[in-house]
Amino acid sequence: MSEPFFFSLTNAPTVGDLAALVNAEFDSQFAARRIEGLAALERAGPRDLAFYDNPRYADELRKTRAGACLLRAGAFARAPAGLAALIVEDPYRAFARIAARLVPDSLRAAPIFAKGVSPQAQVHAQARLEPGVDVEPGAVIGAGAEIGAGTLVGANAVVGAGVRIGRDCVIGAGATLTHALLGDRVILHPGVRVGQDGFGFALGAAGHLKAPQIGRVIIQDNVEIGANCALDRGASRDTIVGEGTKIDNLVQIGHNVVIGRHCIIVAQVGVAGSTELGDFVMVGGQTGIAGHLHIGAGAKIAAQSGVMRDVPAGARVGGTPAQELRRFLKNAAADRRAGKEKRT
C-alpha cells in the first residue's frame, strides 16, 4: 500500500514564477525549471523547493538535492552546484508565501465530509447561518447563534446560544464555544474551549463562594488558537484576544485577560486573570504569568519564565521570578560555574 500524502501543489510553477512571487534574485539559466513539491533540505529532490535560514543546517544545504532553495545572499557560497538559489531577505517568510499559494488547503481545514449542513448536525431553528457555511456531523449550534459565510464548524463541535462567528472561520472538531464573539478568519483548532467559567471564588472560612462570571470572550480578526487551549470568559469585563494574535496548543487564558494585537504565545503558557498584554508581545513556552499585571507592547518573555511583576514595553525578561534577560543569563552562568567549582 502506498504511503499517503495529504497535500498536493495546485500547479507546477517554474523557478522564474517563484522568483517573481517573492521578488527573489536568481540565475536566469534556471528560470524554466519546474517545481513540483515542497520539502526540507535533507529530503528534497530535483523537483522540490526548500529553504535555508539557520546555520545549524549548513551541512544539509551543502548536501541537498533540491531543485531550488530560498536563502540569503550570505549563504549562496554554501549552495551546491546546479541548485537554483533564490536570494531573498527572509527565506522562511518567502517559503511561507509560496506554500500558501501552492498548497492553500494547508491553511484552512477542508470539510472532512460533504459540504453544506450535515443531516447529522443539530442546528437550532433560531440559529442564523449565512450561505456557504459547512457544518459537519455531530456538531450542535444553539439558539440565536450567528455564523458567517465560508465558515466551517467541525465534527462534534458545539456553538452555544447567542455565539457569533464571522466569515471564513474554522471551528475545529470537538471545540466548544459559549458567551463568545469571533471576528473573520479566526481558526480554532480541535478541542479548543472558549467562554467557560473563569476561576473565580470569594474565599472564606465557611467555604468558597462561586463568583458569577458574566463577561464574554471577544476574539478579533485573523486570530489562530491551537488545539486544546482554554479561554475563560470575563468575570465582569470581557476576555479579549486582539487581531492577528497566534496562540499555540495547550495555553490557558484566564478571565478578564486582554491580549493585544499580533502577539505570539507558545505552548503551555498560563496567563492568570485580569492581566493585560500589549501589542506584539512574545511569550515563550511553559511561562506562567501572574494576575493583574501589565506586559508592555513588544516585550519578549523567555521560555519557562515566572512573571510576577509588570514588564515594561520592549523589555526582554527570563527566569523565575522573571528579570532582565541579560542579568538572568549572567546569573545562570555564574551558578553553573559555582556548581563546577564545588564538584572539583
Tab-separated table of C-alpha atoms in Angstrom:
chain	number	residue	atom	x	y	z
A	1	MET	CA	0.000	0.000	0.000
A	2	SER	CA	1.421	3.373	-0.999
A	3	GLU	CA	2.210	5.993	1.635
A	4	PRO	CA	-0.496	8.710	1.648
A	5	PHE	CA	0.361	12.349	1.157
A	6	PHE	CA	-2.342	14.756	2.241
A	7	PHE	CA	-1.418	17.949	0.379
A	8	SER	CA	-0.622	18.428	-3.302
A	9	LEU	CA	0.505	21.514	-5.181
A	10	THR	CA	-2.183	23.306	-7.156
A	11	ASN	CA	0.225	23.614	-10.097
A	12	ALA	CA	3.873	23.108	-11.043
A	13	PRO	CA	5.410	26.598	-11.320
A	14	THR	CA	8.776	27.391	-12.789
A	15	VAL	CA	11.661	28.799	-10.781
A	16	GLY	CA	11.053	32.040	-12.626
A	17	ASP	CA	7.430	32.081	-11.441
A	18	LEU	CA	8.519	31.586	-7.834
A	19	ALA	CA	11.183	34.272	-8.067
A	20	ALA	CA	8.584	36.758	-9.316
A	21	LEU	CA	6.205	35.856	-6.488
A	22	VAL	CA	8.719	36.692	-3.737
A	23	ASN	CA	10.881	39.193	-5.632
A	24	ALA	CA	13.947	36.927	-5.454
A	25	GLU	CA	17.252	37.314	-7.277
A	26	PHE	CA	18.321	34.204	-9.205
A	27	ASP	CA	20.340	32.906	-12.114
A	28	SER	CA	18.115	33.110	-15.190
A	29	GLN	CA	19.507	29.828	-16.552
A	30	PHE	CA	17.190	28.084	-14.065
A	31	ALA	CA	14.098	30.126	-14.955
A	32	ALA	CA	12.309	27.311	-16.793
A	33	ARG	CA	12.970	24.585	-14.200
A	34	ARG	CA	9.693	23.134	-12.926
A	35	ILE	CA	8.969	22.759	-9.213
A	36	GLU	CA	6.538	20.002	-8.267
A	37	GLY	CA	6.918	19.762	-4.493
A	38	LEU	CA	7.972	21.434	-1.237
A	39	ALA	CA	10.403	19.671	1.097
A	40	ALA	CA	13.043	20.058	3.791
A	41	LEU	CA	16.648	20.350	2.624
A	42	GLU	CA	17.594	16.776	3.526
A	43	ARG	CA	14.526	15.242	1.848
A	44	ALA	CA	14.209	17.447	-1.210
A	45	GLY	CA	14.657	16.061	-4.699
A	46	PRO	CA	15.448	17.693	-8.045
A	47	ARG	CA	11.868	18.953	-8.492
A	48	ASP	CA	11.398	20.260	-4.939
A	49	LEU	CA	11.687	23.731	-3.393
A	50	ALA	CA	13.399	24.027	0.025
A	51	PHE	CA	14.572	26.928	2.171
A	52	TYR	CA	17.636	27.631	4.324
A	53	ASP	CA	17.694	30.208	7.112
A	54	ASN	CA	19.542	28.615	10.058
A	55	PRO	CA	23.322	27.990	10.160
A	56	ARG	CA	22.677	24.739	12.057
A	57	TYR	CA	21.588	23.238	8.752
A	58	ALA	CA	24.645	24.264	6.743
A	59	ASP	CA	25.599	20.623	6.096
A	60	GLU	CA	22.103	19.872	4.823
A	61	LEU	CA	22.372	22.822	2.427
A	62	ARG	CA	25.713	21.615	1.069
A	63	LYS	CA	24.319	18.103	0.529
A	64	THR	CA	20.835	18.967	-0.661
A	65	ARG	CA	19.472	17.598	-3.924
A	66	ALA	CA	16.734	20.227	-4.082
A	67	GLY	CA	15.901	21.764	-7.415
A	68	ALA	CA	15.564	25.222	-5.870
A	69	CYS	CA	16.212	26.793	-2.487
A	70	LEU	CA	15.313	30.096	-0.859
A	71	LEU	CA	18.279	31.560	1.023
A	72	ARG	CA	20.009	34.777	1.979
A	73	ALA	CA	22.803	36.251	-0.110
A	74	GLY	CA	25.377	35.379	2.558
A	75	ALA	CA	24.580	31.665	2.261
A	76	PHE	CA	24.963	31.491	-1.520
A	77	ALA	CA	28.558	30.227	-1.307
A	78	ARG	CA	27.371	27.122	0.587
A	79	ALA	CA	24.864	26.118	-2.088
A	80	PRO	CA	25.820	23.093	-4.231
A	81	ALA	CA	26.368	23.387	-7.968
A	82	GLY	CA	23.190	23.032	-10.011
A	83	LEU	CA	20.916	24.354	-7.279
A	84	ALA	CA	18.615	27.193	-8.340
A	85	ALA	CA	19.313	29.633	-5.499
A	86	LEU	CA	16.557	32.176	-4.865
A	87	ILE	CA	18.102	35.065	-2.935
A	88	VAL	CA	15.682	36.774	-0.546
A	89	GLU	CA	15.905	38.768	2.701
A	90	ASP	CA	13.776	36.327	4.734
A	91	PRO	CA	13.798	32.750	3.368
A	92	TYR	CA	11.246	31.335	5.790
A	93	ARG	CA	8.736	34.117	5.153
A	94	ALA	CA	9.230	33.743	1.418
A	95	PHE	CA	8.729	29.977	1.692
A	96	ALA	CA	5.521	30.584	3.664
A	97	ARG	CA	4.197	32.891	0.946
A	98	ILE	CA	4.960	30.369	-1.771
A	99	ALA	CA	3.489	27.456	0.172
A	100	ALA	CA	0.319	29.434	0.864
A	101	ARG	CA	-0.077	29.999	-2.867
A	102	LEU	CA	0.724	26.434	-3.915
A	103	VAL	CA	-0.916	24.483	-1.077
A	104	PRO	CA	-3.819	26.682	0.067
A	105	ASP	CA	-5.684	23.735	1.613
A	106	SER	CA	-2.991	23.524	4.284
A	107	LEU	CA	-4.061	26.895	5.681
A	108	ARG	CA	-7.689	26.025	6.223
A	109	ALA	CA	-9.224	22.760	7.328
A	110	ALA	CA	-11.230	21.418	4.424
A	111	PRO	CA	-14.511	19.697	5.268
A	112	ILE	CA	-13.970	16.038	6.081
A	113	PHE	CA	-17.470	15.283	4.845
A	114	ALA	CA	-19.608	16.714	2.050
A	115	LYS	CA	-20.054	20.478	2.059
A	116	GLY	CA	-23.155	22.073	3.496
A	117	VAL	CA	-25.032	21.322	6.699
A	118	SER	CA	-24.854	17.628	7.552
A	119	PRO	CA	-28.146	15.876	8.362
A	120	GLN	CA	-26.339	14.506	11.417
A	121	ALA	CA	-25.737	18.017	12.793
A	122	GLN	CA	-28.168	19.725	15.174
A	123	VAL	CA	-28.841	23.319	14.175
A	124	HIS	CA	-31.421	25.188	16.227
A	125	ALA	CA	-34.263	26.706	14.253
A	126	GLN	CA	-33.378	30.148	15.644
A	127	ALA	CA	-29.723	29.947	14.605
A	128	ARG	CA	-28.753	32.041	11.587
A	129	LEU	CA	-26.232	30.682	9.102
A	130	GLU	CA	-25.191	32.637	6.038
A	131	PRO	CA	-24.959	30.763	2.724
A	132	GLY	CA	-21.759	28.757	2.373
A	133	VAL	CA	-21.433	27.589	5.980
A	134	ASP	CA	-20.303	23.952	6.356
A	135	VAL	CA	-21.449	22.031	9.422
A	136	GLU	CA	-20.115	18.520	9.928
A	137	PRO	CA	-21.820	15.532	11.578
A	138	GLY	CA	-22.358	15.718	15.319
A	139	ALA	CA	-21.963	19.480	15.537
A	140	VAL	CA	-24.501	21.385	17.649
A	141	ILE	CA	-25.440	25.027	17.020
A	142	GLY	CA	-27.599	26.743	19.615
A	143	ALA	CA	-30.465	29.193	19.503
A	144	GLY	CA	-29.598	32.670	18.291
A	145	ALA	CA	-26.101	31.704	17.152
A	146	GLU	CA	-24.914	33.537	14.039
A	147	ILE	CA	-22.282	32.154	11.656
A	148	GLY	CA	-20.817	33.934	8.640
A	149	ALA	CA	-20.334	32.684	5.100
A	150	GLY	CA	-17.377	30.424	4.382
A	151	THR	CA	-17.061	29.182	7.955
A	152	LEU	CA	-16.547	25.503	8.772
A	153	VAL	CA	-17.904	24.009	12.005
A	154	GLY	CA	-16.114	20.704	12.539
A	155	ALA	CA	-17.489	17.386	13.651
A	156	ASN	CA	-18.871	17.311	17.217
A	157	ALA	CA	-18.133	21.000	17.804
A	158	VAL	CA	-20.601	22.938	19.968
A	159	VAL	CA	-21.546	26.552	19.250
A	160	GLY	CA	-23.587	27.857	22.169
A	161	ALA	CA	-26.664	30.023	22.198
A	162	GLY	CA	-26.060	33.581	21.019
A	163	VAL	CA	-22.460	32.980	19.940
A	164	ARG	CA	-21.456	34.980	16.876
A	165	ILE	CA	-18.819	33.749	14.440
A	166	GLY	CA	-17.590	35.812	11.497
A	167	ARG	CA	-16.829	34.776	7.953
A	168	ASP	CA	-14.216	32.308	6.695
A	169	CYS	CA	-13.546	30.894	10.153
A	170	VAL	CA	-12.638	27.327	11.112
A	171	ILE	CA	-14.066	25.796	14.271
A	172	GLY	CA	-12.140	22.557	14.764
A	173	ALA	CA	-13.597	19.195	15.617
A	174	GLY	CA	-14.761	18.910	19.207
A	175	ALA	CA	-14.293	22.608	20.008
A	176	THR	CA	-16.817	24.320	22.280
A	177	LEU	CA	-17.838	27.983	22.295
A	178	THR	CA	-20.139	29.823	24.674
A	179	HIS	CA	-20.547	33.531	25.502
A	180	ALA	CA	-18.215	34.467	22.648
A	181	LEU	CA	-17.946	36.815	19.677
A	182	LEU	CA	-15.491	35.912	16.900
A	183	GLY	CA	-14.324	38.081	14.023
A	184	ASP	CA	-13.452	36.969	10.497
A	185	ARG	CA	-10.835	34.380	9.533
A	186	VAL	CA	-10.467	33.012	13.043
A	187	ILE	CA	-9.072	29.481	13.336
A	188	LEU	CA	-9.804	27.380	16.404
A	189	HIS	CA	-8.046	24.035	16.286
A	190	PRO	CA	-9.652	20.831	17.614
A	191	GLY	CA	-10.565	20.749	21.271
A	192	VAL	CA	-10.398	24.496	21.945
A	193	ARG	CA	-12.619	25.674	24.814
A	194	VAL	CA	-13.904	29.239	24.658
A	195	GLY	CA	-16.221	31.012	27.066
A	196	GLN	CA	-16.474	28.672	30.026
A	197	ASP	CA	-16.494	29.987	33.611
A	198	GLY	CA	-13.411	31.757	34.826
A	199	PHE	CA	-11.804	30.539	38.041
A	200	GLY	CA	-13.464	32.995	40.396
A	201	PHE	CA	-14.333	32.347	44.044
A	202	ALA	CA	-14.908	34.519	47.106
A	203	LEU	CA	-12.774	32.662	49.635
A	204	GLY	CA	-13.835	32.243	53.241
A	205	ALA	CA	-13.565	30.047	56.327
A	206	ALA	CA	-17.100	28.776	55.785
A	207	GLY	CA	-16.296	27.701	52.252
A	208	HIS	CA	-15.522	29.240	48.896
A	209	LEU	CA	-18.410	31.074	47.253
A	210	LYS	CA	-18.542	30.832	43.472
A	211	ALA	CA	-18.468	34.289	41.879
A	212	PRO	CA	-20.692	34.651	38.792
A	213	GLN	CA	-18.776	35.108	35.543
A	214	ILE	CA	-20.912	37.440	33.423
A	215	GLY	CA	-18.432	38.665	30.801
A	216	ARG	CA	-17.678	37.400	27.315
A	217	VAL	CA	-14.764	36.282	25.166
A	218	ILE	CA	-14.060	38.526	22.181
A	219	ILE	CA	-11.690	37.181	19.535
A	220	GLN	CA	-10.797	39.641	16.803
A	221	ASP	CA	-9.970	39.021	13.119
A	222	ASN	CA	-7.185	36.696	11.949
A	223	VAL	CA	-6.556	35.054	15.309
A	224	GLU	CA	-5.402	31.420	15.408
A	225	ILE	CA	-5.717	29.322	18.566
A	226	GLY	CA	-4.043	25.930	18.888
A	227	ALA	CA	-5.507	22.607	19.942
A	228	ASN	CA	-6.829	22.147	23.479
A	229	CYS	CA	-6.441	25.760	24.588
A	230	ALA	CA	-8.873	27.214	27.123
A	231	LEU	CA	-10.040	30.847	27.146
A	232	ASP	CA	-12.274	31.703	30.104
A	233	ARG	CA	-14.969	34.320	29.731
A	234	GLY	CA	-14.676	37.511	31.723
A	235	ALA	CA	-15.969	37.901	35.245
A	236	SER	CA	-17.336	41.438	34.991
A	237	ARG	CA	-15.354	42.584	31.951
A	238	ASP	CA	-14.524	40.781	28.690
A	239	THR	CA	-11.654	38.477	27.906
A	240	ILE	CA	-10.186	39.846	24.658
A	241	VAL	CA	-7.755	38.469	22.069
A	242	GLY	CA	-6.502	41.137	19.656
A	243	GLU	CA	-6.391	40.788	15.894
A	244	GLY	CA	-3.632	38.719	14.335
A	245	THR	CA	-2.572	37.056	17.580
A	246	LYS	CA	-1.346	33.453	17.319
A	247	ILE	CA	-1.692	31.088	20.278
A	248	ASP	CA	-0.036	27.661	20.331
A	249	ASN	CA	-1.515	24.420	21.726
A	250	LEU	CA	-2.346	23.897	25.409
A	251	VAL	CA	-2.486	27.519	26.544
A	252	GLN	CA	-4.704	28.738	29.407
A	253	ILE	CA	-6.078	32.281	29.291
A	254	GLY	CA	-7.838	33.377	32.482
A	255	HIS	CA	-10.884	35.604	32.901
A	256	ASN	CA	-10.634	39.311	32.035
A	257	VAL	CA	-7.267	38.835	30.298
A	258	VAL	CA	-6.680	41.300	27.462
A	259	ILE	CA	-4.212	40.241	24.767
A	260	GLY	CA	-3.099	42.859	22.259
A	261	ARG	CA	-2.683	42.649	18.508
A	262	HIS	CA	-0.227	40.279	16.806
A	263	CYS	CA	1.031	38.614	19.969
A	264	ILE	CA	2.739	35.211	19.940
A	265	ILE	CA	2.009	32.849	22.834
A	266	VAL	CA	3.762	29.483	22.737
A	267	ALA	CA	2.576	26.131	24.119
A	268	GLN	CA	1.748	25.512	27.791
A	269	VAL	CA	1.659	29.167	28.787
A	270	GLY	CA	-0.743	30.184	31.537
A	271	VAL	CA	-1.969	33.766	31.896
A	272	ALA	CA	-3.850	34.489	35.130
A	273	GLY	CA	-6.906	36.684	35.360
A	274	SER	CA	-7.040	40.407	34.584
A	275	THR	CA	-3.527	40.592	33.135
A	276	GLU	CA	-3.041	42.721	30.009
A	277	LEU	CA	-0.551	42.085	27.209
A	278	GLY	CA	0.285	44.902	24.821
A	279	ASP	CA	0.652	44.568	21.058
A	280	PHE	CA	3.371	42.308	19.621
A	281	VAL	CA	4.232	40.644	22.924
A	282	MET	CA	6.020	37.278	22.607
A	283	VAL	CA	5.714	34.677	25.379
A	284	GLY	CA	7.923	31.556	25.365
A	285	GLY	CA	6.619	28.086	26.146
A	286	GLN	CA	5.721	26.978	29.673
A	287	THR	CA	5.735	30.515	31.011
A	288	GLY	CA	3.428	31.425	33.877
A	289	ILE	CA	2.151	34.997	34.170
A	290	ALA	CA	0.504	36.092	37.423
A	291	GLY	CA	-2.753	38.011	37.526
A	292	HIS	CA	-3.432	41.764	37.397
A	293	LEU	CA	-0.141	42.548	35.611
A	294	HIS	CA	0.673	44.699	32.608
A	295	ILE	CA	3.051	43.370	29.945
A	296	GLY	CA	4.148	46.258	27.752
A	297	ALA	CA	3.989	46.297	23.975
A	298	GLY	CA	6.803	44.444	22.239
A	299	ALA	CA	8.024	42.695	25.391
A	300	LYS	CA	9.646	39.273	24.990
A	301	ILE	CA	9.440	36.670	27.744
A	302	ALA	CA	11.787	33.665	27.610
A	303	ALA	CA	10.504	30.104	27.901
A	304	GLN	CA	9.778	28.690	31.371
A	305	SER	CA	9.693	32.105	32.985
A	306	GLY	CA	7.656	33.034	36.024
A	307	VAL	CA	6.349	36.582	35.617
A	308	MET	CA	5.249	38.133	38.910
A	309	ARG	CA	5.640	41.856	38.185
A	310	ASP	CA	4.772	44.243	35.375
A	311	VAL	CA	7.082	44.068	32.354
A	312	PRO	CA	7.972	47.358	30.595
A	313	ALA	CA	7.357	47.815	26.882
A	314	GLY	CA	10.130	46.350	24.761
A	315	ALA	CA	11.788	44.552	27.678
A	316	ARG	CA	13.346	41.089	27.389
A	317	VAL	CA	12.955	39.021	30.540
A	318	GLY	CA	13.513	35.449	31.691
A	319	GLY	CA	13.791	33.226	34.744
A	320	THR	CA	11.718	32.764	37.896
A	321	PRO	CA	10.995	35.314	39.136
A	322	ALA	CA	11.398	36.938	35.735
A	323	GLN	CA	14.151	39.538	35.448
A	324	GLU	CA	16.035	41.375	32.736
A	325	LEU	CA	17.216	38.638	30.379
A	326	ARG	CA	20.920	39.530	30.333
A	327	ARG	CA	21.006	39.528	34.120
A	328	PHE	CA	19.198	36.196	34.246
A	329	LEU	CA	21.635	34.593	31.786
A	330	LYS	CA	24.627	36.077	33.623
A	331	ASN	CA	23.373	34.736	36.963
A	332	ALA	CA	22.647	31.342	35.454
A	333	ALA	CA	26.192	31.136	34.067
A	334	ALA	CA	27.610	32.117	37.471
A	335	ASP	CA	25.551	29.400	39.150
A	336	ARG	CA	26.890	26.816	36.705
A	337	ARG	CA	30.467	27.883	37.364
A	338	ALA	CA	29.903	27.739	41.118
A	339	GLY	CA	28.474	24.237	40.787
A	340	LYS	CA	31.524	23.057	38.853
A	341	GLU	CA	33.884	24.538	41.432
A	342	LYS	CA	32.106	22.710	44.260
A	343	ARG	CA	32.356	19.389	42.425
A	344	THR	CA	36.084	19.837	41.891
